[in-house]
XYZ file of C-alpha atoms in Angstrom:
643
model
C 75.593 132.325 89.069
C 73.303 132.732 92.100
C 75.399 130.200 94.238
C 75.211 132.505 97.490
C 71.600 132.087 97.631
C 70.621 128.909 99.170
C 67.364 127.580 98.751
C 64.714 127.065 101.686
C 63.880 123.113 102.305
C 60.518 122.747 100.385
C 57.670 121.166 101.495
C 55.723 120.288 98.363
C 57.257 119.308 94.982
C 58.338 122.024 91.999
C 59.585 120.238 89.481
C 62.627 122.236 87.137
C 61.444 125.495 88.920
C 64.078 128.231 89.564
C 67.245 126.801 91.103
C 70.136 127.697 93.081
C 73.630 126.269 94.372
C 73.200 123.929 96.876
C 75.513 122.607 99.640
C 77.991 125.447 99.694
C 79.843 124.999 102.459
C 80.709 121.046 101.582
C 81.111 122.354 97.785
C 84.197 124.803 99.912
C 85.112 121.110 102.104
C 85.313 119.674 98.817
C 87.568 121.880 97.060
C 89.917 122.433 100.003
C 90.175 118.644 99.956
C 90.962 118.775 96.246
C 93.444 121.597 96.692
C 94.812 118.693 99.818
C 95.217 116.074 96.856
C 97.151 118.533 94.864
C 99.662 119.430 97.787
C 99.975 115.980 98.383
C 100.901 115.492 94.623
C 103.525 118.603 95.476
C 105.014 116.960 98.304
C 107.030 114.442 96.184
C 107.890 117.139 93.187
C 109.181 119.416 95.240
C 110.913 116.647 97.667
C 112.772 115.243 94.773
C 111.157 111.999 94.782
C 109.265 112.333 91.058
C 112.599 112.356 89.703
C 113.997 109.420 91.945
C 110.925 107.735 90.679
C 110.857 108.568 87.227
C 114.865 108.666 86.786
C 115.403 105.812 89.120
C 118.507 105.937 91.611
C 121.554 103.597 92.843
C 122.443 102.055 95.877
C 124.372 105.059 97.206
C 120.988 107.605 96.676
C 122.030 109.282 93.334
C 119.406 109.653 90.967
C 120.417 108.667 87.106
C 120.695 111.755 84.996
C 121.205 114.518 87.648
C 123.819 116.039 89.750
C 123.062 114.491 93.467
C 124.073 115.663 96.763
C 126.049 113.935 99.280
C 124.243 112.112 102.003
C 126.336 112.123 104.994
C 127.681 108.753 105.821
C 126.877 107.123 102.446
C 129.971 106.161 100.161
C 129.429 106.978 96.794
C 126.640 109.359 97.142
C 127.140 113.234 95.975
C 128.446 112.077 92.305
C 127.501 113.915 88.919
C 125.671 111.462 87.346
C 124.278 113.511 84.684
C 125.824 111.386 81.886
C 124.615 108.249 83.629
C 120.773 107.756 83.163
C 119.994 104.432 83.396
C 119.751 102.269 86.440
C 121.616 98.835 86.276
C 121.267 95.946 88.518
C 123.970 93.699 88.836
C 121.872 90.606 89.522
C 118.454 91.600 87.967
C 117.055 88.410 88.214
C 116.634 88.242 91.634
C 113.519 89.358 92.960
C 112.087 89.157 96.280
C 108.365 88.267 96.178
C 107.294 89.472 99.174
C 108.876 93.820 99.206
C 107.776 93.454 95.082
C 111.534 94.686 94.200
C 115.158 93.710 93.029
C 117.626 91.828 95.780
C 120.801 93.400 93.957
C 122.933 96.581 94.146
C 121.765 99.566 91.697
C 124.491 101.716 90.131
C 123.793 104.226 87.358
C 125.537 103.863 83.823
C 125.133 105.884 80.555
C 124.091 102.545 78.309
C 122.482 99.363 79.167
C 124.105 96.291 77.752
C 123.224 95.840 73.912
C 124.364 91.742 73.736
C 125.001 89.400 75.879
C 128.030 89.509 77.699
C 129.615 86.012 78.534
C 132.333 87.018 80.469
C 134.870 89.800 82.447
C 136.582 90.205 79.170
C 133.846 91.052 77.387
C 132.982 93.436 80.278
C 135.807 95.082 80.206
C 135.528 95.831 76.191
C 131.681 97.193 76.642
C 132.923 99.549 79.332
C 136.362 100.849 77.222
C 133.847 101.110 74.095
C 130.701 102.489 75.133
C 132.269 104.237 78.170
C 129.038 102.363 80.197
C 131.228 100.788 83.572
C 128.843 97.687 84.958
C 130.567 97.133 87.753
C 130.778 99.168 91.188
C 132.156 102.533 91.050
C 135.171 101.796 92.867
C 136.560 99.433 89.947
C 138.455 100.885 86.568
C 137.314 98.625 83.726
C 141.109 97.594 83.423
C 140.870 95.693 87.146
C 137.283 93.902 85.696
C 139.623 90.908 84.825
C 142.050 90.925 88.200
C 139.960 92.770 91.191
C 139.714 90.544 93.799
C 136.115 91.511 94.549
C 134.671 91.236 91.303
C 132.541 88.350 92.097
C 130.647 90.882 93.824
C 131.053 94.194 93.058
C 130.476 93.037 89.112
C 127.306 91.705 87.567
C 126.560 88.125 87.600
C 127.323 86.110 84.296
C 126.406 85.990 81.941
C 125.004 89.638 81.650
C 121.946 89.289 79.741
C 120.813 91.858 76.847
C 118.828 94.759 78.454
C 116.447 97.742 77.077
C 115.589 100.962 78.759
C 112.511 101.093 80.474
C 111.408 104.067 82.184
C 115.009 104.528 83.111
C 115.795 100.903 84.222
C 117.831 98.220 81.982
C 115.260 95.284 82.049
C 116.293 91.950 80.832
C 114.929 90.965 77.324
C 115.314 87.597 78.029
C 112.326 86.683 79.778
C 114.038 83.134 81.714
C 115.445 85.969 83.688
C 112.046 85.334 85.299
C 112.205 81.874 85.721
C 113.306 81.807 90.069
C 111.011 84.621 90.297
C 108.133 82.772 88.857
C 108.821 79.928 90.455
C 109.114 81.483 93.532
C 105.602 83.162 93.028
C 103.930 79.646 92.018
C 105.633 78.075 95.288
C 104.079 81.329 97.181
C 100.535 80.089 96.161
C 101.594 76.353 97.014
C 100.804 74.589 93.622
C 103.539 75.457 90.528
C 102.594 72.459 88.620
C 98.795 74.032 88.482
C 99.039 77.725 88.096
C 101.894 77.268 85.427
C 99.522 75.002 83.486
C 96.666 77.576 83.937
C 99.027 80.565 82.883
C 100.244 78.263 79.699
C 96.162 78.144 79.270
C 95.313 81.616 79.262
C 98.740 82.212 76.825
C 97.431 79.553 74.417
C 93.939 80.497 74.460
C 94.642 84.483 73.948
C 92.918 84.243 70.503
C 89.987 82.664 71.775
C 89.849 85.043 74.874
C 89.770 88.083 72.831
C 86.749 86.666 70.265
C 84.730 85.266 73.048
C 85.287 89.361 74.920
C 84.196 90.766 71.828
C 81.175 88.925 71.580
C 79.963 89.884 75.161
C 80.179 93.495 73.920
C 78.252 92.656 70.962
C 75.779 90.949 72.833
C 75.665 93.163 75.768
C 74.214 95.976 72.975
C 71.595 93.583 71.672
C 70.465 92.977 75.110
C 69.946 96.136 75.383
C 67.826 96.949 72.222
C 65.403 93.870 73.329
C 65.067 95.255 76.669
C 64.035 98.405 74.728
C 61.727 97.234 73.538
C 60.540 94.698 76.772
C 56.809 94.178 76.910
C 55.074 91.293 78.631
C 55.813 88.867 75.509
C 58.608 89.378 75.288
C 59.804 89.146 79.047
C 58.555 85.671 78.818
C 60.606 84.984 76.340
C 63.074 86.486 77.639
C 62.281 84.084 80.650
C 62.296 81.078 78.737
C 65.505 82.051 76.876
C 67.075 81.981 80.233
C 65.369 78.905 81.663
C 66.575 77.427 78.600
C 70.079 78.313 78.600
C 70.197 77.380 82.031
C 69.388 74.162 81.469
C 71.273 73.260 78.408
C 74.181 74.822 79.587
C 74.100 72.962 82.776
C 73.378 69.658 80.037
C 76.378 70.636 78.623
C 78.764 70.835 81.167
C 77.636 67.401 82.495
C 77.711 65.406 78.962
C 81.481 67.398 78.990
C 82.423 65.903 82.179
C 81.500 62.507 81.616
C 83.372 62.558 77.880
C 86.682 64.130 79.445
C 86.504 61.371 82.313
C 85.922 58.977 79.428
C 88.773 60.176 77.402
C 90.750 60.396 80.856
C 90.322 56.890 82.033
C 91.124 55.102 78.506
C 94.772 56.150 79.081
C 95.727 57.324 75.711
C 96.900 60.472 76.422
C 100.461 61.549 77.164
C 101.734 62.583 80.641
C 100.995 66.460 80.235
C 97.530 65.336 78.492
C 96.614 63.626 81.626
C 97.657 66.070 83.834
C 95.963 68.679 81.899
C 92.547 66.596 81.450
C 92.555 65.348 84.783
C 92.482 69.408 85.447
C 89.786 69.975 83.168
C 87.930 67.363 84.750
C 88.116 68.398 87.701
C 87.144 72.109 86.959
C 84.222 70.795 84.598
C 82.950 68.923 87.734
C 82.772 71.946 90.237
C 81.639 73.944 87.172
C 78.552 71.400 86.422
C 77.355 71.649 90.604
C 77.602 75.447 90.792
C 75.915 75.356 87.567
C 73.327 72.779 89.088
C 73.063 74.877 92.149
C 72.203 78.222 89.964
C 69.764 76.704 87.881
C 67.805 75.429 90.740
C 67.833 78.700 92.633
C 67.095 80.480 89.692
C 63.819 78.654 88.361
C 62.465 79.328 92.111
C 63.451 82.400 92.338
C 61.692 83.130 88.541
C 58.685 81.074 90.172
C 58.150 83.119 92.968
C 58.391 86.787 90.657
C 56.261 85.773 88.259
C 53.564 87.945 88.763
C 54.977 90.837 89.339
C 55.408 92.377 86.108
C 52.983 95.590 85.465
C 54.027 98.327 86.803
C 57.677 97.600 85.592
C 56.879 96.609 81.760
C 55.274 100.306 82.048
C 58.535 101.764 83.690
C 60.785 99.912 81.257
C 58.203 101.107 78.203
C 58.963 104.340 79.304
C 62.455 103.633 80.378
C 63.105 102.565 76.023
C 61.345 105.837 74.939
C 63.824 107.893 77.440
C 66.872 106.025 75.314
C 65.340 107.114 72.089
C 65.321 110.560 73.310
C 68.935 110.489 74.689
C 70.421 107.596 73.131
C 74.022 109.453 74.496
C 72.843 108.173 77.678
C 74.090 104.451 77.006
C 77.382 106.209 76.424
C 78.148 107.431 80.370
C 79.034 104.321 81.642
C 81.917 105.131 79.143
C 82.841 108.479 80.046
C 82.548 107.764 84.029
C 84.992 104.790 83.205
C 87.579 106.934 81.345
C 87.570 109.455 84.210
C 87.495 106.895 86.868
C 90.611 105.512 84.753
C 92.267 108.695 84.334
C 92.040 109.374 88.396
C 93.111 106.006 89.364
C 96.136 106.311 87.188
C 97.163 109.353 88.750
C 96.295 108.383 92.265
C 98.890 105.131 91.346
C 101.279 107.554 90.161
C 101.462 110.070 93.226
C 101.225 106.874 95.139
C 104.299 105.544 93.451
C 105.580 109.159 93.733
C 105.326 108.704 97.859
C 106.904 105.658 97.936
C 110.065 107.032 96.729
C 109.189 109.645 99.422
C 111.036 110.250 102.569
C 114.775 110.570 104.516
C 117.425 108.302 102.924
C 117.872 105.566 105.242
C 120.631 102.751 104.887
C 119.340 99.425 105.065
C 121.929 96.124 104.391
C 124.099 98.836 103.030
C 121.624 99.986 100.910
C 120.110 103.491 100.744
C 115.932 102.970 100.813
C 113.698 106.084 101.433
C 111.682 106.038 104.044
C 108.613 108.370 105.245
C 108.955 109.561 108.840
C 107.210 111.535 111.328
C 104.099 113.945 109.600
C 104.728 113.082 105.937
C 103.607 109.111 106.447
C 99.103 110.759 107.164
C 99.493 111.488 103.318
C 99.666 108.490 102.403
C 96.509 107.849 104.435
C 95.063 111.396 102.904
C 95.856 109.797 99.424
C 93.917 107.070 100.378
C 91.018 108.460 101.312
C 90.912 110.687 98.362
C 90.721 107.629 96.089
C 87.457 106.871 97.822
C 85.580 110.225 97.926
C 86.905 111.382 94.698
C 85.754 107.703 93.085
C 82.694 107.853 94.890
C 81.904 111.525 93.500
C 82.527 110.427 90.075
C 80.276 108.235 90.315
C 77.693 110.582 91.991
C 78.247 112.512 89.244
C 77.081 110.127 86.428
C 74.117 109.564 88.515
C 73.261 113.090 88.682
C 73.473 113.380 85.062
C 71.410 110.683 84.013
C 68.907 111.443 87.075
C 68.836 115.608 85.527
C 68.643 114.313 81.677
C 65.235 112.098 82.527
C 64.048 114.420 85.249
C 63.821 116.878 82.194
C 62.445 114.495 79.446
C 59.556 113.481 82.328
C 58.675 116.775 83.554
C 58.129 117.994 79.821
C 55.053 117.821 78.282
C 55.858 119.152 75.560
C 58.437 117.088 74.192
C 59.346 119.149 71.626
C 60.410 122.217 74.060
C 63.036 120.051 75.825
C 66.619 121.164 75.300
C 68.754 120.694 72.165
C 71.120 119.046 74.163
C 69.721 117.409 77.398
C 72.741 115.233 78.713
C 74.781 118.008 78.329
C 71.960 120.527 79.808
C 72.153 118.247 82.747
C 75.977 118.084 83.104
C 76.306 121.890 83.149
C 73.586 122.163 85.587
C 74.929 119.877 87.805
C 78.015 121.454 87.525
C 76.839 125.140 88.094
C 74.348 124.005 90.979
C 74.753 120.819 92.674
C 78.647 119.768 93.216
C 78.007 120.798 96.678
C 75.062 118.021 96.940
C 77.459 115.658 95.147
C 80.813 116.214 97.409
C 78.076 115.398 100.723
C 76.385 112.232 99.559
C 79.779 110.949 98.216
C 81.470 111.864 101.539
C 78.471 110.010 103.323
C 79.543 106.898 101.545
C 82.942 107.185 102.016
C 82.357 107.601 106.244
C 80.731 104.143 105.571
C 83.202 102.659 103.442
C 86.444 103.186 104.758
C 85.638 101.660 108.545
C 84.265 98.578 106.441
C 87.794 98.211 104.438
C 89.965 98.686 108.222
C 87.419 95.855 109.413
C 87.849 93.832 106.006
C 91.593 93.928 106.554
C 91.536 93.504 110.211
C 89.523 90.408 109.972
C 91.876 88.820 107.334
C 94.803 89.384 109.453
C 93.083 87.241 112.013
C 92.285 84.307 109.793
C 94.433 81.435 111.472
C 94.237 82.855 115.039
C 92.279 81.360 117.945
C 89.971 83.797 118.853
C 87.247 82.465 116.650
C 84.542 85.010 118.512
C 86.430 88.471 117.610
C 86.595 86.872 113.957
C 83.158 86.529 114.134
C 81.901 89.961 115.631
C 84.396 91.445 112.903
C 82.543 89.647 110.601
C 78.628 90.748 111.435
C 80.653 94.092 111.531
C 81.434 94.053 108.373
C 78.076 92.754 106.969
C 76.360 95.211 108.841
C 78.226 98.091 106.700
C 78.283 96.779 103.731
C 74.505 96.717 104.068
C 74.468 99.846 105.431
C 76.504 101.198 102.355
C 74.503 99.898 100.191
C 71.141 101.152 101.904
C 73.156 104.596 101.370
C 73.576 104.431 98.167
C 70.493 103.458 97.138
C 69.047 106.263 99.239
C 71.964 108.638 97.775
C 71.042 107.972 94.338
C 67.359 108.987 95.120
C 68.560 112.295 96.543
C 70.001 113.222 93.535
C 67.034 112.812 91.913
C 65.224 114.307 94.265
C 67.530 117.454 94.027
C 67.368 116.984 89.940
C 63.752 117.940 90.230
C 63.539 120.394 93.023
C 66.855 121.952 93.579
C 67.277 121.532 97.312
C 69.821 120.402 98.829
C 70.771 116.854 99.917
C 69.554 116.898 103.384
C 66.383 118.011 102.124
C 66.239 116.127 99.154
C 67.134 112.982 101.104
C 64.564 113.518 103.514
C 61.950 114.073 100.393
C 62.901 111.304 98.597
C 62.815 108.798 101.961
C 59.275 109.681 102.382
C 58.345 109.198 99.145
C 59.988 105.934 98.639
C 58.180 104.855 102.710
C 54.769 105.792 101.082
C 55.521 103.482 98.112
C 57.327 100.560 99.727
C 55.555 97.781 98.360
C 55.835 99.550 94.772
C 59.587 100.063 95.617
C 59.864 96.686 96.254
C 58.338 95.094 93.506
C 59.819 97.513 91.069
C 63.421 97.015 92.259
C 63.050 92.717 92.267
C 61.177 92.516 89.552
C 63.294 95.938 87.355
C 66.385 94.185 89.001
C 65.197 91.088 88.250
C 64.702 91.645 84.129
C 68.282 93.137 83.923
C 70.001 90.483 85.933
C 68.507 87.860 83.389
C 70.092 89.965 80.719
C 73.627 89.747 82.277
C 73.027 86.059 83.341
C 71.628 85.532 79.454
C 74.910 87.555 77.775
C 77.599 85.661 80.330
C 75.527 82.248 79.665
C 76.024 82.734 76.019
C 79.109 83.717 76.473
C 80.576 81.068 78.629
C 78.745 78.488 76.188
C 80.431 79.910 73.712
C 83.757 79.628 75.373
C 82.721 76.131 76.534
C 82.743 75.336 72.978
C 85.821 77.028 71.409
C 88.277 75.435 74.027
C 87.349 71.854 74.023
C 89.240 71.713 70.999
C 92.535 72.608 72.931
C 91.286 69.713 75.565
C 95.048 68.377 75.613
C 97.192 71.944 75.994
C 94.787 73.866 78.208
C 93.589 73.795 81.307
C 89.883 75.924 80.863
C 88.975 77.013 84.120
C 91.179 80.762 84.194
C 90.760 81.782 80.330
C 86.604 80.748 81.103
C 87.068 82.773 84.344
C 88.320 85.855 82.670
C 85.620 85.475 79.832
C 82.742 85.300 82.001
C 83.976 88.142 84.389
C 84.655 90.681 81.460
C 81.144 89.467 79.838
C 79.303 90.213 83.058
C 81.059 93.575 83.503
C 80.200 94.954 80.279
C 76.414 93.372 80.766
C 76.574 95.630 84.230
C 77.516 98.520 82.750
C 75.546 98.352 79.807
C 72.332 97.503 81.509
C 73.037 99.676 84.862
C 72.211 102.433 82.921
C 68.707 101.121 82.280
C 68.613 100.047 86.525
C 68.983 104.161 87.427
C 66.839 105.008 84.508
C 63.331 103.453 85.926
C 64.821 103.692 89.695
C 64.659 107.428 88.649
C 61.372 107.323 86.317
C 59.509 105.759 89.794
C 60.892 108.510 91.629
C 59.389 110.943 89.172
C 56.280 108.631 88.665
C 55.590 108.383 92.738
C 55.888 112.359 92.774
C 53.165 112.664 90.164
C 51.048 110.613 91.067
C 50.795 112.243 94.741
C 50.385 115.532 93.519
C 48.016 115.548 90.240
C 45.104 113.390 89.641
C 44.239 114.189 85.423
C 41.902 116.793 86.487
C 42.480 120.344 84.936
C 45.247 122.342 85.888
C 46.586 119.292 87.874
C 47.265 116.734 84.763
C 49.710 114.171 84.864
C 53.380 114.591 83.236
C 54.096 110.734 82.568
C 53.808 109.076 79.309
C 51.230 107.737 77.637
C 52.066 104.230 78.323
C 52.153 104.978 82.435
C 48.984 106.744 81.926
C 46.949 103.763 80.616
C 48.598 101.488 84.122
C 47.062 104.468 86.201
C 43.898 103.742 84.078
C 43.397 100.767 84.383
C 44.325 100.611 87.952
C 41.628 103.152 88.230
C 38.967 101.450 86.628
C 39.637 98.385 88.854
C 40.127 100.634 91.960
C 42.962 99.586 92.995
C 44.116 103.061 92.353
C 43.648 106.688 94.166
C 46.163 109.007 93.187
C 48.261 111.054 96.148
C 47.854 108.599 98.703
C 49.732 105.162 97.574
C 46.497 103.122 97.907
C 47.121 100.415 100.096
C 44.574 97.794 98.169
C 46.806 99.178 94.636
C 50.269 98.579 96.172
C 49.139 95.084 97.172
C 48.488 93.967 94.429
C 51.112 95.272 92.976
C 53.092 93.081 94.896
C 51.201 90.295 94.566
């Protein structure tokens, strides 16, 4: 495979020239840290703690289902409880908010209760029948009538009808719930509220799911008009939004003033008041933000108006690149199903840890607890969510940087690979993980000082020292813009390294003084490219929400709007983003390869251009106006591209 070969920093660009691995030695940092995450995955298997997890255990340490040893000083611990698989809690309903687990003792019994069971009698019958004892281990099912103790060694009555899940008899009657959910609404200070917004989002479920599946549908339509985005139709596109703007911010006031209307006559029951006086309330704040949006949005679409050339060519070429790979809409999709895949292992192992550790009796309960050494894994486990997440996502930018590095960089379109997405993957895979595992690492080294600061400064929220909350703060500002400088400059390396094959030091450095000798074209491109997709999401989520707007105010008495509209616009905007990132690292990387070409060819033979057609009639026509001089990022043609 060549990977012992490095290649030599480069000083002039070769695009898809011979290649070799690059990064080694993090590619051998990354893998040992892999190899870390997999030991650290061991450590509870081989502890016994899977199996506590999975299998659940008792009061006393034994896990359900296996033969336990004793732990010394522990009554009841050592006992065969092979038969026994199923954890029971004697008072399952009560749950402490704050440690997220039951307040009651745990023993292990071979069948969870089938029916109700009203009283000790009845107790006593299950246990002789089913040979399942419910009480503590120290009681015969004959003494369930007569033990003096039984008020707390048995389960509280009336023992409700349970199923096995993962190993644990839960409750099927959901008022089990009730004093827990009541103590979680008084947690957040307002019952009356949240349980009225829960009861929303259960009643408007239907309505929820229609208005989700419409974002997706019109998340793909945005997508074919943006494919076919030209000057036109950006001003419509424009005008849609203006539009929309305005009549949906039209539309939230009219609904205001008819619920306070309807709200003031004094028709409505006592729940319909207390639910419209909720709606009217969120329709109010809704109406000002909306106010507030639509007036920094027409300035903002004011002041970008002119900026439009360069990036109707970009996104031109951008649509052509889609009909060439159309698979390329799909990796949002497959970087979400890994990213889901990780994070539900990295909750697992995590889950795995927690039942980690030496058995420890606390209230005369046995808890396991990590001591000494073992408690840094957790803290490796964390940062391996971050630098594995943030590789994953290197890794779809790679790809889609490789795919239209190759479709540029071809001239003949009709040589390019059978398969270019997956010509990229494998490339990146055979060459580059190296490059990947040292920009993602570079983000994470930025990332995980701003989350200790993040949860630093909201432990201090309250306090008195208003001046260390404050420095905490510009702290954490000043790394989240750092990150995001990073990234931005990350994802530019990898194209960089798509074309040339160096490494990311190198291809860092390249792509920083490309993007320095363009900066004006950077910045136009990025506001005005960013600019055109963000009206797409804000266009989809308007719709959306407008939609939603409509479909609930015929539930005006039983629901209160603001959480089911919350969730609707959230999941609309998400699957805009991810829909229409995709196009965002498209023409970031396009520029990239357009900024390189222009600087080293002119037209002239044996140095002709690789861009398409459509980005050679811009270069044209900035040429016949003058504004343009190839390999030098003109200074008169950047200007007015910004302008």
């Amino acid at each position: 495979m060549g990977c012992f070969n490095g290649k030599e920093s480069k000083s002039e660009w070769t695009p898809l020239e011979e290649r070799s691995c690059t990064d080694i030695p993090w590619l051998i940092v990354f893998t040992l840290f892999c190899i870390g995450m997999a030991c650290v995955c061991g450590y509870p298997i081989a502890t016994g703690a899977t199996s506590r997890f999975i299998s659940g255990y008792d009061s006393y340490g034994n896990t359900c289902g296996q033969n336990n040893s004793e732990i010394p000083g522990v009554p009841f611990s050592g006992k065969d409880m092979t038969k026994n698989k199923y954890v029971f809690f004697l008072d399952p309903c009560n749950l402490d908010i704050i440690e997220r687990k039951v307040e009651s003792v745990a023993l292990c019994v071979s069948e969870c209760p089938t029916s109700e069971l009203k009283d000790y009698i009845e107790l006593r019958r299950f246990a002789e029948t089913n040979g399942s004892r419910l009480c503590s281990y120290d009681i015969f099912p004959a003494r369930y009538t007569s033990h003096s103790e039984r008020n707390t060694k048995c389960p509280k009555l009336p023992v409700l009808r349970s199923k096995p899940v993962l190993h644990r008899c839960v409750p099927v009657n959901l008022d089990c719930y009730v004093d827990f959910a009541q103590a979680a609404v008084t947690f957040v200070s307002d019952n009356t509220l949240l349980r009225r917004l829960v009861t929303g989002v259960m009643e408007s479920k239907g309505v929820i799911v229609g208005l989700c599946v419409l974002a997706f549908a019109l998340s793909i339509i945005m997508m074919v008009v943006i494919r076919y985005i030209s000057k036109v139709l950006l001003w419509i596109l424009t005008a849609l939004v203006i539009i929309g703007s305005i009549v949906g911010t039209g539309v939230l006031w009219w609904l205001y003033a008819d619920h306070r209307k309807a709200l003031d006559n004094g028709t409505l029951s006592v729940f319909g008041k207390e639910v419209a006086s909720d709606n009217v309330n969120a329709l109010l704040v809704c109406a000002i933000v909306s106010t507030i949006f639509m007036v920094i949005l027409l300035i903002v679409m004011f002041i970008m108006r002119k900026r439009v050339a360069l990036t109707i060519s970009l996104f031109h070429v951008a649509g052509k690149v889609f009909i060439q790979l159309p698979l390329l809409v799909l990796q949002p999709v497959w970087t979400f199903v890994c990213l889901m895949l990780f994070w539900v292992y990295w909750i697992a192992v995590l889950l795995f840890l927690g039942a980690s550790g030496t058995p420890v009796v606390n209230r005369g309960v046995v808890e396991y607890e990590m001591q000494g050494s073992p408690q840094y894994l957790v803290w490796y486990h964390v940062v391996g969510l971050i630098w594995i997440t943030e590789f994953i996502l290197a890794f779809q930018q790679m790809t889609i940087a490789g795919a239209v590095v190759t479709y540029y960089f071809t001239k003949d379109k009709s040589q390019m690979p059978a398969t270019p997405i997956l010509s990229s993957i494998l490339r990146t895979i055979r060459y580059h993980l190296g490059t990947l595992a040292k920009g993602s690492f570079i983000i994470t080294l930025v990332k995980i000082p701003r989350l200790i600061l993040t949860y630093i400064h909201s432990q201090l929220k309250g306090r008195e020292n208003a001046i260390a909350r404050c420095m905490l703060k510009a702290c954490v500002c000043c790394l989240w813009c750092l990150e995001k400088c990073l990234a931005y400059l990350n994802q530019n390396a990898y194209t960089a390294t798509a074309i040339n094959g160096t490494n990311f030091c190198t291809s860092a450095c390249d792509a920083f003084l490309i993007l320095v000798e363009n900066a004006l074209r950077v910045a136009a491109i990025n506001s005005v490219g960013d600019f055109i997709l963000f009206l797409g999401k804000v266009l989809v989520v308007s719709c959306t929400a407008l939609a939603g707007v409509l479909a609930l105010n015929y539930q005006r008495e039983y629901t209160v709007w603001v959480l089911p509209l919350f969730i609707v616009c959230l999941f609309a905007y998400l699957v805009a983003h991810c829909f229409l990132s995709v196009y965002e690292n498209v023409v970031d990387v396009l520029f990239l390869c357009f900024a390189v070409d222009t600087k080293y060819n002119d037209g002239s033979p044996g140095r002709e251009y690789y861009m398409d057609k459509a980005l050679m009639e811009f270069v044209e026509n900035c040429k016949n106006k003058g504004l343009f001089k190839s390999g030098d990022g003109n200074k008169q043609e950047m200007t007015a591209m910004a302008h």
